[in-house]
Amino acid sequence: MFEKTIGDISLDFALKLFGTLDANLEMIESAFSVRVSGRDGEIRISGDNSSDVNMAASCISQLERISAMSETIDENSINYVISMVREERESELGAIYTDCICLTNKGKPIKAKTVGQQKYVDAINANTVVFGVGPAGTGKTFLAVAMAVTALKKKQVARIVLTRPAVEAGEKLGFLPGDLQSKIDPYLRPLYDALGEMLGSESFKNCLEKGVIEICPLAYMRGRTLDDAFIILDEAQNTTPEQMKMFLTRLGNNSKAIITGDITQIDLPFIRKSGLVDALELLQDINGIATFRFTRKDVVRHPLVQRIIQAYEKRENAAPPAEKREFFRRRATK
């Protein structure tokens, strides 16, 4: 039997670590086949394998640091720390939860919650054009909007421009009633939600009225030059190569462009090549353009989302080679 003790544990952290009905603690015990108990400001870890005990202790130490920088310890953060410790990458965890990108309207700090998210934020700071590619729930768009709001508040840019292609996700919606704004609002709702959370509804509305924030469909970007702007193209996997070229050539002086998308969720007809896939192949060696690829480990939505993505990846990886080649041939050719 091997044991390890972590001392000077605060009551606040102990409550967060144990969780409701010891649910958090059970996750750690199950992951490393150990037993964890707490008493008198100490956490005691015991198990039959010294390596498992040490990994569990490392996991708890990392969670203690994260707890001091964030409000809660949830299932996502515990699973993420467990996976990083198992891969012997716990040293990388020091980069997350450190810098506050901005505050929401309610004063909640927005911080990178995974190493991948922090690297994405660093790439945005260091480059003029950044492609953020990865599965749903990884914070691609939300973090890009947070960075845009931060740049606007610091007067690094004069306006924020957000756009996305108006492509239905697998079903025909038909003609929508109302004026132009009413017709495009359903496509742009995720961007409205993110900005509303950052700025509050009144401030967001004022910025829209003054033109400080502009949200428009991609089709209305042609012919413009966007100077002194932070530009975000969302759902870029649904652009055509022609649309992507048009968007990228709108970039003006003192501007930054972030392009986000998930190449596993392309809603274009099979005969059309995705502009995002095309751009990733064509622009990978250009200085000032960076590509960051998220993985399912960076998912920060409900923990079930990560398992759903894993199930789809497993089926895709198990597909016969000929079937895979035909699928991607149809995606990549006109």
C-alpha positions as MATLAB code, in Angstrom:
seq = 'MFEKTIGDISLDFALKLFGTLDANLEMIESAFSVRVSGRDGEIRISGDNSSDVNMAASCISQLERISAMSETIDENSINYVISMVREERESELGAIYTDCICLTNKGKPIKAKTVGQQKYVDAINANTVVFGVGPAGTGKTFLAVAMAVTALKKKQVARIVLTRPAVEAGEKLGFLPGDLQSKIDPYLRPLYDALGEMLGSESFKNCLEKGVIEICPLAYMRGRTLDDAFIILDEAQNTTPEQMKMFLTRLGNNSKAIITGDITQIDLPFIRKSGLVDALELLQDINGIATFRFTRKDVVRHPLVQRIIQAYEKRENAAPPAEKREFFRRRATK';
ca = [
       0.000    0.000    0.000;
       1.353    3.412   -0.995;
       0.259    6.719    0.516;
       0.768   10.422   -0.140;
      -0.445   13.441    1.818;
      -1.139   16.978    0.580;
      -1.240   19.468    3.439;
      -2.509   23.021    4.043;
      -5.733   22.423    2.111;
      -8.268   25.218    2.530;
     -11.870   24.415    3.386;
     -13.029   26.175    0.209;
     -10.874   23.972   -2.011;
     -11.824   20.831   -0.094;
     -15.510   21.554   -0.729;
     -14.859   22.141   -4.432;
     -12.672   19.043   -4.713;
     -15.152   16.698   -3.073;
     -18.129   18.103   -4.970;
     -21.785   17.255   -4.455;
     -22.080   13.839   -2.781;
     -18.311   13.354   -3.348;
     -18.920   13.107   -7.113;
     -15.681   14.900   -8.044;
     -13.634   12.776   -5.699;
     -15.088    9.589   -7.163;
     -13.922   10.653  -10.633;
     -10.324   10.962   -9.430;
     -10.478    7.710   -7.462;
     -11.887    5.835  -10.446;
      -9.377    7.331  -12.903;
      -6.293    6.356  -10.890;
      -7.584    3.380   -8.840;
      -6.857    5.132   -5.547;
      -8.687    6.129   -2.377;
      -8.812    9.779   -1.357;
      -9.836   11.126    2.036;
      -9.685   14.513    3.689;
      -9.281   15.542    7.319;
      -7.846   18.445    9.326;
      -6.656   20.409    6.303;
      -5.005   17.407    4.643;
      -5.804   15.243    1.638;
      -4.584   11.648    1.920;
      -4.196    9.481   -1.182;
      -3.614    5.743   -0.952;
      -3.407    2.951   -3.488;
      -1.712   -0.255   -4.538;
       0.470    1.411   -7.168;
       2.886    4.237   -6.406;
       2.579    5.678   -9.917;
      -1.219    5.923   -9.593;
      -0.905    7.593   -6.192;
       1.584   10.134   -7.553;
      -0.611   10.913  -10.565;
      -3.658   11.401   -8.349;
      -1.641   13.725   -6.101;
      -0.466   15.698   -9.131;
      -4.050   15.939  -10.366;
      -5.265   17.304   -7.012;
      -2.389   19.805   -6.856;
      -3.268   21.102  -10.331;
      -6.946   21.360   -9.385;
      -5.973   23.335   -6.289;
      -4.134   25.854   -8.465;
      -7.047   26.072  -10.895;
      -9.472   26.467   -7.985;
      -7.577   29.535   -6.783;
      -8.012   31.152  -10.229;
     -11.596   30.175  -11.070;
     -14.903   29.945   -9.287;
     -15.646   26.248   -9.612;
     -14.169   22.850  -10.356;
     -16.517   21.048  -12.710;
     -16.556   17.688  -14.467;
     -14.929   19.162  -17.579;
     -11.948   20.597  -15.710;
     -11.414   17.395  -13.707;
     -11.527   15.175  -16.798;
      -9.165   17.516  -18.618;
      -6.601   17.587  -15.790;
      -6.807   13.799  -15.459;
      -6.079   13.338  -19.186;
      -3.144   15.789  -19.095;
      -1.612   14.094  -16.032;
      -1.950   10.669  -17.659;
      -0.082   11.988  -20.713;
       2.608   13.508  -18.445;
       1.740   16.995  -19.699;
       0.779   18.519  -16.357;
       3.584   21.089  -16.715;
       1.598   22.649  -19.578;
      -1.373   23.300  -17.306;
       0.414   26.286  -15.759;
      -0.548   28.331  -18.831;
      -4.322   28.055  -18.346;
      -6.592   30.110  -16.079;
      -3.830   32.698  -15.677;
      -4.636   35.674  -17.924;
      -8.129   37.171  -18.001;
      -9.119   37.962  -21.592;
     -12.017   40.192  -20.565;
     -14.983   40.375  -18.193;
     -18.541   39.533  -19.147;
     -21.336   42.029  -18.566;
     -21.895   40.379  -15.158;
     -18.229   40.686  -14.199;
     -17.300   37.052  -14.774;
     -13.714   36.683  -16.031;
     -13.217   34.920  -19.349;
     -10.073   32.789  -19.340;
      -8.633   29.965  -21.417;
      -9.748   26.691  -19.846;
      -7.486   24.321  -21.785;
      -3.930   24.411  -23.090;
      -5.378   24.411  -26.601;
      -7.517   27.460  -25.884;
      -4.513   29.321  -24.445;
      -2.427   28.547  -27.535;
      -5.314   29.786  -29.696;
      -5.421   33.076  -27.753;
      -1.633   33.411  -28.067;
      -1.883   32.813  -31.829;
      -4.493   35.571  -32.143;
      -2.233   37.972  -30.266;
       0.772   37.132  -32.426;
      -0.726   36.974  -35.942;
      -2.819   39.053  -38.319;
      -4.894   36.143  -39.653;
      -5.733   33.065  -37.568;
      -7.677   29.967  -38.560;
      -9.330   28.277  -35.561;
     -10.422   24.803  -36.650;
     -11.999   22.136  -34.501;
     -15.133   20.440  -33.171;
     -18.157   22.067  -31.603;
     -17.855   23.368  -28.052;
     -14.141   24.196  -28.085;
     -14.680   27.966  -27.721;
     -13.434   28.907  -31.199;
     -15.997   31.645  -31.785;
     -16.537   32.675  -28.169;
     -12.839   33.302  -27.528;
     -12.479   35.141  -30.847;
     -15.363   37.439  -29.862;
     -13.788   37.945  -26.408;
     -10.495   38.935  -28.044;
     -12.365   41.306  -30.380;
     -14.170   42.999  -27.478;
     -10.873   43.342  -25.601;
      -9.201   44.947  -28.637;
     -12.134   47.356  -29.011;
     -12.107   48.369  -25.339;
      -8.344   48.953  -25.481;
      -8.872   51.077  -28.621;
      -6.589   48.806  -30.632;
      -9.323   48.751  -33.294;
     -12.228   51.076  -34.054;
     -14.858   48.445  -34.825;
     -15.767   44.776  -34.799;
     -17.103   43.081  -37.927;
     -18.643   39.619  -37.631;
     -19.872   37.562  -40.546;
     -20.832   34.050  -41.540;
     -22.224   32.352  -44.657;
     -26.003   31.926  -44.755;
     -26.098   28.156  -45.292;
     -28.793   25.940  -43.793;
     -27.598   23.020  -41.652;
     -29.067   20.140  -43.632;
     -32.608   21.426  -44.111;
     -34.237   23.943  -46.406;
     -35.755   26.807  -44.445;
     -37.476   28.435  -47.416;
     -38.191   32.141  -47.654;
     -38.141   33.871  -44.286;
     -40.543   36.776  -43.622;
     -39.507   40.331  -42.790;
     -36.757   42.712  -43.857;
     -33.125   41.848  -44.533;
     -32.158   41.975  -40.857;
     -35.009   39.608  -39.933;
     -33.961   37.182  -42.665;
     -30.300   36.957  -41.628;
     -30.764   37.051  -37.834;
     -31.256   33.246  -37.489;
     -27.872   32.632  -39.139;
     -26.102   35.205  -36.958;
     -27.728   34.368  -33.619;
     -24.625   32.660  -32.108;
     -22.654   35.876  -32.668;
     -25.403   37.964  -31.073;
     -25.412   35.646  -28.055;
     -21.650   35.896  -27.523;
     -21.576   39.686  -27.848;
     -24.627   40.071  -25.623;
     -22.860   38.120  -22.892;
     -19.711   40.241  -23.204;
     -21.307   43.685  -23.408;
     -24.830   43.414  -22.068;
     -27.927   43.963  -24.184;
     -28.049   47.771  -23.931;
     -24.372   48.358  -24.658;
     -24.491   45.849  -27.505;
     -27.539   47.573  -29.003;
     -25.826   50.972  -28.788;
     -22.701   49.625  -30.500;
     -24.832   48.204  -33.309;
     -26.665   51.508  -33.797;
     -23.392   53.473  -33.922;
     -21.766   51.011  -36.316;
     -19.020   50.130  -33.831;
     -20.161   46.521  -34.128;
     -21.377   45.238  -37.479;
     -22.877   41.800  -38.050;
     -23.639   40.856  -41.630;
     -23.877   37.874  -43.979;
     -20.762   37.019  -45.942;
     -22.462   37.823  -49.252;
     -22.477   41.545  -48.340;
     -18.713   41.772  -47.795;
     -17.717   42.034  -51.466;
     -16.155   45.311  -52.580;
     -15.307   46.536  -49.070;
     -11.976   47.341  -47.442;
     -12.038   46.896  -43.680;
      -9.490   49.169  -42.000;
      -8.886   49.397  -38.254;
     -11.191   46.433  -37.604;
     -11.296   43.104  -35.815;
     -13.029   40.761  -38.270;
     -14.430   37.320  -37.453;
     -15.692   34.833  -40.029;
     -17.695   32.111  -38.292;
     -18.793   28.728  -39.734;
     -16.124   29.120  -42.406;
     -16.403   25.475  -43.429;
     -19.546   26.518  -45.322;
     -17.777   29.054  -47.536;
     -16.757   28.305  -51.107;
     -13.142   28.947  -52.208;
     -14.359   32.066  -54.027;
     -16.072   33.389  -50.898;
     -13.007   32.683  -48.747;
     -10.750   34.529  -51.188;
     -13.186   37.443  -51.226;
     -13.266   37.578  -47.423;
      -9.505   37.376  -46.912;
      -8.878   40.155  -49.418;
     -11.154   42.544  -47.453;
      -8.412   42.931  -44.836;
      -7.295   46.554  -44.471;
      -4.678   48.460  -42.480;
      -4.470   47.795  -38.726;
      -6.969   44.948  -38.999;
      -7.034   41.385  -37.755;
      -9.077   38.471  -39.109;
     -10.115   35.303  -37.280;
     -11.658   32.464  -39.280;
     -13.386   29.693  -37.338;
     -14.947   26.453  -38.520;
     -15.346   22.711  -38.177;
     -14.419   20.756  -41.304;
     -16.417   17.754  -40.052;
     -19.662   19.758  -40.266;
     -19.696   21.030  -43.849;
     -23.230   21.831  -45.046;
     -22.292   22.644  -48.628;
     -23.471   20.347  -51.436;
     -21.008   17.505  -52.038;
     -20.056   18.983  -55.418;
     -18.616   22.120  -53.800;
     -15.222   22.315  -52.134;
     -15.102   24.015  -48.753;
     -13.320   27.364  -48.805;
     -11.925   26.624  -45.355;
     -10.355   23.334  -46.471;
      -8.968   25.072  -49.556;
      -7.475   27.966  -47.551;
      -5.859   25.662  -45.001;
      -4.049   23.883  -47.837;
      -3.107   27.023  -49.753;
      -2.054   29.479  -47.018;
      -0.233   27.289  -44.509;
       3.261   28.658  -45.231;
       2.490   32.398  -45.289;
       4.070   34.489  -42.533;
       1.478   36.288  -40.403;
      -1.137   33.567  -40.931;
      -1.503   30.915  -38.224;
      -3.673   27.817  -37.977;
      -4.694   26.296  -34.679;
      -6.491   22.949  -34.579;
      -8.592   22.123  -31.547;
      -9.293   18.545  -30.453;
     -12.156   17.014  -28.499;
     -10.056   17.537  -25.339;
     -10.662   21.269  -25.754;
     -14.454   20.872  -25.573;
     -15.775   22.978  -22.692;
     -19.501   22.391  -23.152;
     -21.411   19.611  -21.428;
     -19.081   16.594  -20.876;
     -21.426   14.515  -23.035;
     -20.446   16.617  -26.077;
     -16.881   15.305  -25.855;
     -18.124   11.713  -25.808;
     -20.423   12.379  -28.775;
     -17.506   13.776  -30.792;
     -15.390   10.772  -29.802;
     -18.099    8.378  -31.035;
     -18.259   10.089  -34.426;
     -14.443   10.121  -34.700;
     -14.339    6.413  -33.866;
     -16.833    5.582  -36.614;
     -14.997    7.774  -39.127;
     -11.644    6.173  -38.295;
     -13.173    2.712  -38.626;
     -14.550    3.389  -42.127;
     -12.925    1.359  -44.935;
     -10.111    3.286  -46.707;
     -11.956    3.246  -50.048;
     -15.066    4.731  -48.433;
     -12.988    7.477  -46.777;
     -11.233    8.354  -50.020;
     -14.558    8.636  -51.865;
     -16.035   10.849  -49.124;
     -13.144   13.301  -49.122;
     -12.871   13.187  -52.933;
     -16.468   14.345  -53.196;
     -15.817   17.040  -50.580;
     -12.652   18.340  -52.200;
     -13.662   18.425  -55.866;
     -16.057   20.558  -57.819;
];
